[in-house]
XYZ file of C-alpha atoms in Angstrom:
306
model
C 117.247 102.155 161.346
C 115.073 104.439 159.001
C 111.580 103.465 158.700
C 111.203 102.063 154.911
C 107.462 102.793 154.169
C 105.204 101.019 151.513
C 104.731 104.087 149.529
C 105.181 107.461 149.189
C 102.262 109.516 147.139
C 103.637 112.716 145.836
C 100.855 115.488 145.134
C 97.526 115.546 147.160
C 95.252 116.067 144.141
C 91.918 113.883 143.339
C 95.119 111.378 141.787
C 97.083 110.888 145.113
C 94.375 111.420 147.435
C 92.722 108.285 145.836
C 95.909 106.298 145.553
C 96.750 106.870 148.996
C 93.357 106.301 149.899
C 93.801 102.832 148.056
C 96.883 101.997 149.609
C 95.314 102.678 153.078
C 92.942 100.523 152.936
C 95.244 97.871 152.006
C 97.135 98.415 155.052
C 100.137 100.036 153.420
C 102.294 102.527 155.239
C 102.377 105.806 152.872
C 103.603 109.363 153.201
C 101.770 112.139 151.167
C 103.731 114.871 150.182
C 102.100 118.214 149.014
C 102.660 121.939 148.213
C 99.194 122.750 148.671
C 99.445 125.084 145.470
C 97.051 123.072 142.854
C 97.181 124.532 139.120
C 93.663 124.995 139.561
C 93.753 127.296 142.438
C 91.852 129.870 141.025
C 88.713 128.341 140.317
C 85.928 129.063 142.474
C 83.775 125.404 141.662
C 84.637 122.182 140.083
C 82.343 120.421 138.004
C 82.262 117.297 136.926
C 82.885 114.842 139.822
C 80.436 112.779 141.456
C 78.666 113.752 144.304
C 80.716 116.653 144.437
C 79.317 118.341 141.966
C 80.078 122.401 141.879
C 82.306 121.648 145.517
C 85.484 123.862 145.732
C 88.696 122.431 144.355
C 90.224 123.773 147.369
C 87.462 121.864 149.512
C 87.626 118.585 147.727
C 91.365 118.617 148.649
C 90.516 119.206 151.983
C 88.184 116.397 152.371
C 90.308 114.043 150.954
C 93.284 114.806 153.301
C 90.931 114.548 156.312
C 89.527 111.117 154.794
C 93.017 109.519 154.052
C 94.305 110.732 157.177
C 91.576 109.158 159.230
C 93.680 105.637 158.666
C 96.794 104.912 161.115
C 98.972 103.851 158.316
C 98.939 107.596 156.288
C 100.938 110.539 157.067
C 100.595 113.809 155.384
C 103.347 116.513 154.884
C 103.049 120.081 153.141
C 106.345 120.282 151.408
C 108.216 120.795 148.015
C 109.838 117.621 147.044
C 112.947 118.440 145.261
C 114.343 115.140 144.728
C 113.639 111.333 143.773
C 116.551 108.751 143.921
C 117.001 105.128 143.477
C 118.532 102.984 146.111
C 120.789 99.904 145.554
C 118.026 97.553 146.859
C 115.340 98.759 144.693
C 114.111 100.980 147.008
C 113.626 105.186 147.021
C 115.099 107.846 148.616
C 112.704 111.163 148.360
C 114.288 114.587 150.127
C 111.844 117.698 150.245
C 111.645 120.655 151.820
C 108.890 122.647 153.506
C 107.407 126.061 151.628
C 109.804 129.297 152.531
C 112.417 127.093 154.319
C 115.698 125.322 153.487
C 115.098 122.584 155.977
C 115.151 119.303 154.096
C 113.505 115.858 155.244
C 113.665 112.878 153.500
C 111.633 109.393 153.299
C 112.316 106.408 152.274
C 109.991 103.990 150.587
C 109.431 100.665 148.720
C 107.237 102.308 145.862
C 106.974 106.275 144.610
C 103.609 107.296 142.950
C 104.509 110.784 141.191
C 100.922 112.855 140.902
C 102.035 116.046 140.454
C 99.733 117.310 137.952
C 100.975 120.176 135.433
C 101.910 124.296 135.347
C 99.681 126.261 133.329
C 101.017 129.732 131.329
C 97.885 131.757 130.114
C 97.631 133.751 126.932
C 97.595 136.725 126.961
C 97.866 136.392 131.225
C 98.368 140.258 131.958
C 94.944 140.581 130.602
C 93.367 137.262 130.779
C 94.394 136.574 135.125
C 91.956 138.573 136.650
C 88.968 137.319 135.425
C 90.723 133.772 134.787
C 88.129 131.226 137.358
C 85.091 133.427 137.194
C 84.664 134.572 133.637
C 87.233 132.415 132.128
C 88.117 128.769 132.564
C 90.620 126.019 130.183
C 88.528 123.117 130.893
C 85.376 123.447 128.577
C 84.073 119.632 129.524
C 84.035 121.236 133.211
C 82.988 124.727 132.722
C 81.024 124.759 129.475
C 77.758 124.159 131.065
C 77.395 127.092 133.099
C 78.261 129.255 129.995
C 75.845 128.207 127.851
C 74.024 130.601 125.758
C 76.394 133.372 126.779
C 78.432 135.325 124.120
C 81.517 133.378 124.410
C 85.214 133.986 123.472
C 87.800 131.488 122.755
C 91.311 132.596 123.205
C 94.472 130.469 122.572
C 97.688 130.316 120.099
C 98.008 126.899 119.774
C 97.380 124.969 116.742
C 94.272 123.100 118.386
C 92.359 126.241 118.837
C 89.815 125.414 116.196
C 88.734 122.258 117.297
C 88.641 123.518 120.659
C 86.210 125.965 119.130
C 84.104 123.199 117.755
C 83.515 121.836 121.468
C 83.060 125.723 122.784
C 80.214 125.842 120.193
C 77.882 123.305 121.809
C 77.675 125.627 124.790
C 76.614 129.149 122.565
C 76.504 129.957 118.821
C 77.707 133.116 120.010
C 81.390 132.667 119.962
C 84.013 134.339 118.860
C 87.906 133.132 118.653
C 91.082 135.515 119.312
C 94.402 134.033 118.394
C 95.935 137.381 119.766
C 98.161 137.728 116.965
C 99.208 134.176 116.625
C 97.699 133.274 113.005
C 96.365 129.699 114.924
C 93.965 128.956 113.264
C 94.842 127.657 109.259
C 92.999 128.822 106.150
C 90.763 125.831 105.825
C 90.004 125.754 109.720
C 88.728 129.321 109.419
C 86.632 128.865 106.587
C 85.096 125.541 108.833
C 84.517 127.890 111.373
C 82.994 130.723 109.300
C 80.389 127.899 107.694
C 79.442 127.743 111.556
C 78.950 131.346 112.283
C 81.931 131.674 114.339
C 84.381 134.729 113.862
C 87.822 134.168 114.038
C 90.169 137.804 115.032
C 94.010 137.259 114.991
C 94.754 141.389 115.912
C 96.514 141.095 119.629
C 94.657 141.213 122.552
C 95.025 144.993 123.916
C 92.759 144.342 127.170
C 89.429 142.850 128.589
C 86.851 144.836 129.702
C 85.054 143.842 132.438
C 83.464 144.603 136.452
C 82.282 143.008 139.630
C 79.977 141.267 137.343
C 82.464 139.886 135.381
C 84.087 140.383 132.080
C 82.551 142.450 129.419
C 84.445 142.770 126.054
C 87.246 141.791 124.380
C 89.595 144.742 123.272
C 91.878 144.051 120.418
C 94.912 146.429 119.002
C 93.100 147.149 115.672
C 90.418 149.295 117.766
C 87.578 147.075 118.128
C 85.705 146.265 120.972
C 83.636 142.648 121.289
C 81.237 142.056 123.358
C 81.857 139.404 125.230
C 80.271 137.910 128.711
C 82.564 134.735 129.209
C 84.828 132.290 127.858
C 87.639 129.901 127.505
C 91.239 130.213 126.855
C 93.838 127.561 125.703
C 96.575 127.489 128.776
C 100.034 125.636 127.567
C 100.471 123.255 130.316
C 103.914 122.245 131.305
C 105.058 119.152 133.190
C 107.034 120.026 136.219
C 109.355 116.955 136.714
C 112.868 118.408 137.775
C 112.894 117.079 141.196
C 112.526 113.261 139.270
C 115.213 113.801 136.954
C 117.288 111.129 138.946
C 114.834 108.629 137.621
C 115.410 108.334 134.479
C 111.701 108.210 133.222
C 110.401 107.994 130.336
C 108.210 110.761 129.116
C 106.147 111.871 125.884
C 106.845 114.608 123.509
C 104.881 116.870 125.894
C 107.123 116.146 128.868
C 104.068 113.856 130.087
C 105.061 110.684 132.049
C 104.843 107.431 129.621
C 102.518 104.814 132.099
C 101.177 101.345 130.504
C 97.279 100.798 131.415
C 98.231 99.908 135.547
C 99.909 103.253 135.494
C 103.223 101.558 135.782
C 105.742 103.959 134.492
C 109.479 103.119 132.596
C 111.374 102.809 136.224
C 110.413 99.721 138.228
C 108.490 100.894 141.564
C 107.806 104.081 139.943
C 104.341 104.922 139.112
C 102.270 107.921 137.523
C 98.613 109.016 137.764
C 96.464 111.619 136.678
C 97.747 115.121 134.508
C 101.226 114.664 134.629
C 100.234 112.002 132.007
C 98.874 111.748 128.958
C 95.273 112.027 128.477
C 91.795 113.560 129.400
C 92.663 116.712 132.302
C 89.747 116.090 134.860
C 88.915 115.241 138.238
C 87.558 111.979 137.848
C 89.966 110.501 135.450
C 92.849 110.940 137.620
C 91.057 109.643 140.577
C 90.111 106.574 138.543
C 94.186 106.341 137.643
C 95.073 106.796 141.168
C 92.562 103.615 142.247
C 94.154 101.870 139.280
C 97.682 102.635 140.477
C 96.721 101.870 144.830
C 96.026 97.915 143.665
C 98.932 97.468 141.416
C 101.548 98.948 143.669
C 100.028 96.366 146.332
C 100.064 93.989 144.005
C 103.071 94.738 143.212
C 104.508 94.411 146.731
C 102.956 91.286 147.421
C 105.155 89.722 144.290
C 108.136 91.277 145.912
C 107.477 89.896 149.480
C 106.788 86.331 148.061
């Protein structure tokens, strides 16, 4: 008969590492499923998360596997999951496959907690990749502080670019905004921004300049040449959900996963923590979610084996 486990966790971020970590320490069998590829990859540090502060993403993953995996009831598998089903009894099928192969396993389990995070596209990426992680990061609540008082660029097409701007400004006075080509930024936002002493250039982005001491200016089609020490740029994140499709979930106009406040999400036994919903993008929050979501699935279970 096929083992029917408590849970499976999919994604091994600071979300499912903390869930599972939950769920082990209520005695619940789980199964972690990861691809080991985080949209973060790049980045050299985190920031922001307790006790951990400046730790590699890469190494706070790693922790967390060998601290979940230190209980009897967790088992941990690098693979893609490519599919989520329901079961007549309530229950989940979940069929994956490991990285480079077309062998398939599959698990069943009582409760699915989906914490996949998001896919990132850069602006600009030809140009903006190599120093993206060093010289360049998306998340100015993590990354702002070590960039303060540099001369700054902001570089994005999306309509939020000015307020984004407005944050990036805390950090440096010195900052300049490229919408590389875009026209992002309205009238009125530009003539906020301008009050402010911050320059706003919508010419496309023609290159960055830059060395092993990272990047140095910011070229732009018209001919002129910024200077320019670090930054930010405004990624478009995408939700990456095709393996759940089966489900039927609910998401927002985003493609993010609708949860309630227990991270509960529109399927019953289905549940959703950190990016891959809606809300703040850092390390902590989904963590936090993925406590939240560990006692309501048990919860949860106890109800259902009353």
């Amino acid at each position: 008969m096929t083992e029917v486990l408590d849970a499976v966790v999919i994604g091994a971020g600071p979300g499912g590492l903390a869930a599972t970590l939950g769920l082990a320490r209520m005695r619940r069998t789980v199964m972690l499923l990861d691809s080991n590829r985080p949209r973060h990859a790049a980045t050299l540090v985190s920031h922001g998360y307790l006790t951990r502060d400046g730790i590699s993403p890469l190494e706070l993953r790693k922790l967390g596997r060998e601290e979940v995996l230190a209980y009897p009831h967790v088992q941990y598998e690098r693979t893609i999951v490519t599919s989520v089903s329901p079961l007549p009894d309530g229950n989940f099928i979940v069929v994956a496959r490991k990285p480079g192969s077309q062998e398939q396993s599959e698990w069943h389990a009582r409760t699915v907690l989906i914490a996949t995070g998001q896919t990132e596209t850069l602006p600009v990426q030809e140009h903006v990749r190599p120093w993206y992680g060093t010289s360049l990061h998306s998340c100015m609540d993590c990354d702002g502080y070590d960039k303060r008082g540099q001369a700054l660029a902001l570089i994005g097409e999306t309509e939020d670019v000015a307020d984004r701007a407005l944050i990036v400004r805390q950090f440096s006075r010195d900052l300049k905004v490229f919408t590389n080509g875009s026209g992002a930024v309205s009238v009125a936002d530009n003539d906020q921004l301008a009050r402010l002493g911050v320059e706003v250039y919508d010419s496309p982005i023609a290159g960055i300049e830059g060395g092993r001491d990272g990047m140095q200016a910011v070229l732009l089609e018209d001919g002129s040449r910024h200077e320019r020490t670090a930054g930010f740029v405004r990624p478009e994140w995408h939700a990456t959900l095709g393996f759940a499709e089966r489900l039927g979930l609910e998401v927002d106009e985003h493609g993010l996963v609708e949860v309630d406040r227990k991270q509960r999400t529109s399927v019953l036994g289905v549940y959703a923590a950190g990016d891959i919903t809606p809300g703040f993008r850092q390390l902590q929050v989904a963590a936090g979610q993925g406590t939240v979501a560990a006692s309501v699935i048990n919860r949860d279970l106890i109800g259902r084996e009353l």
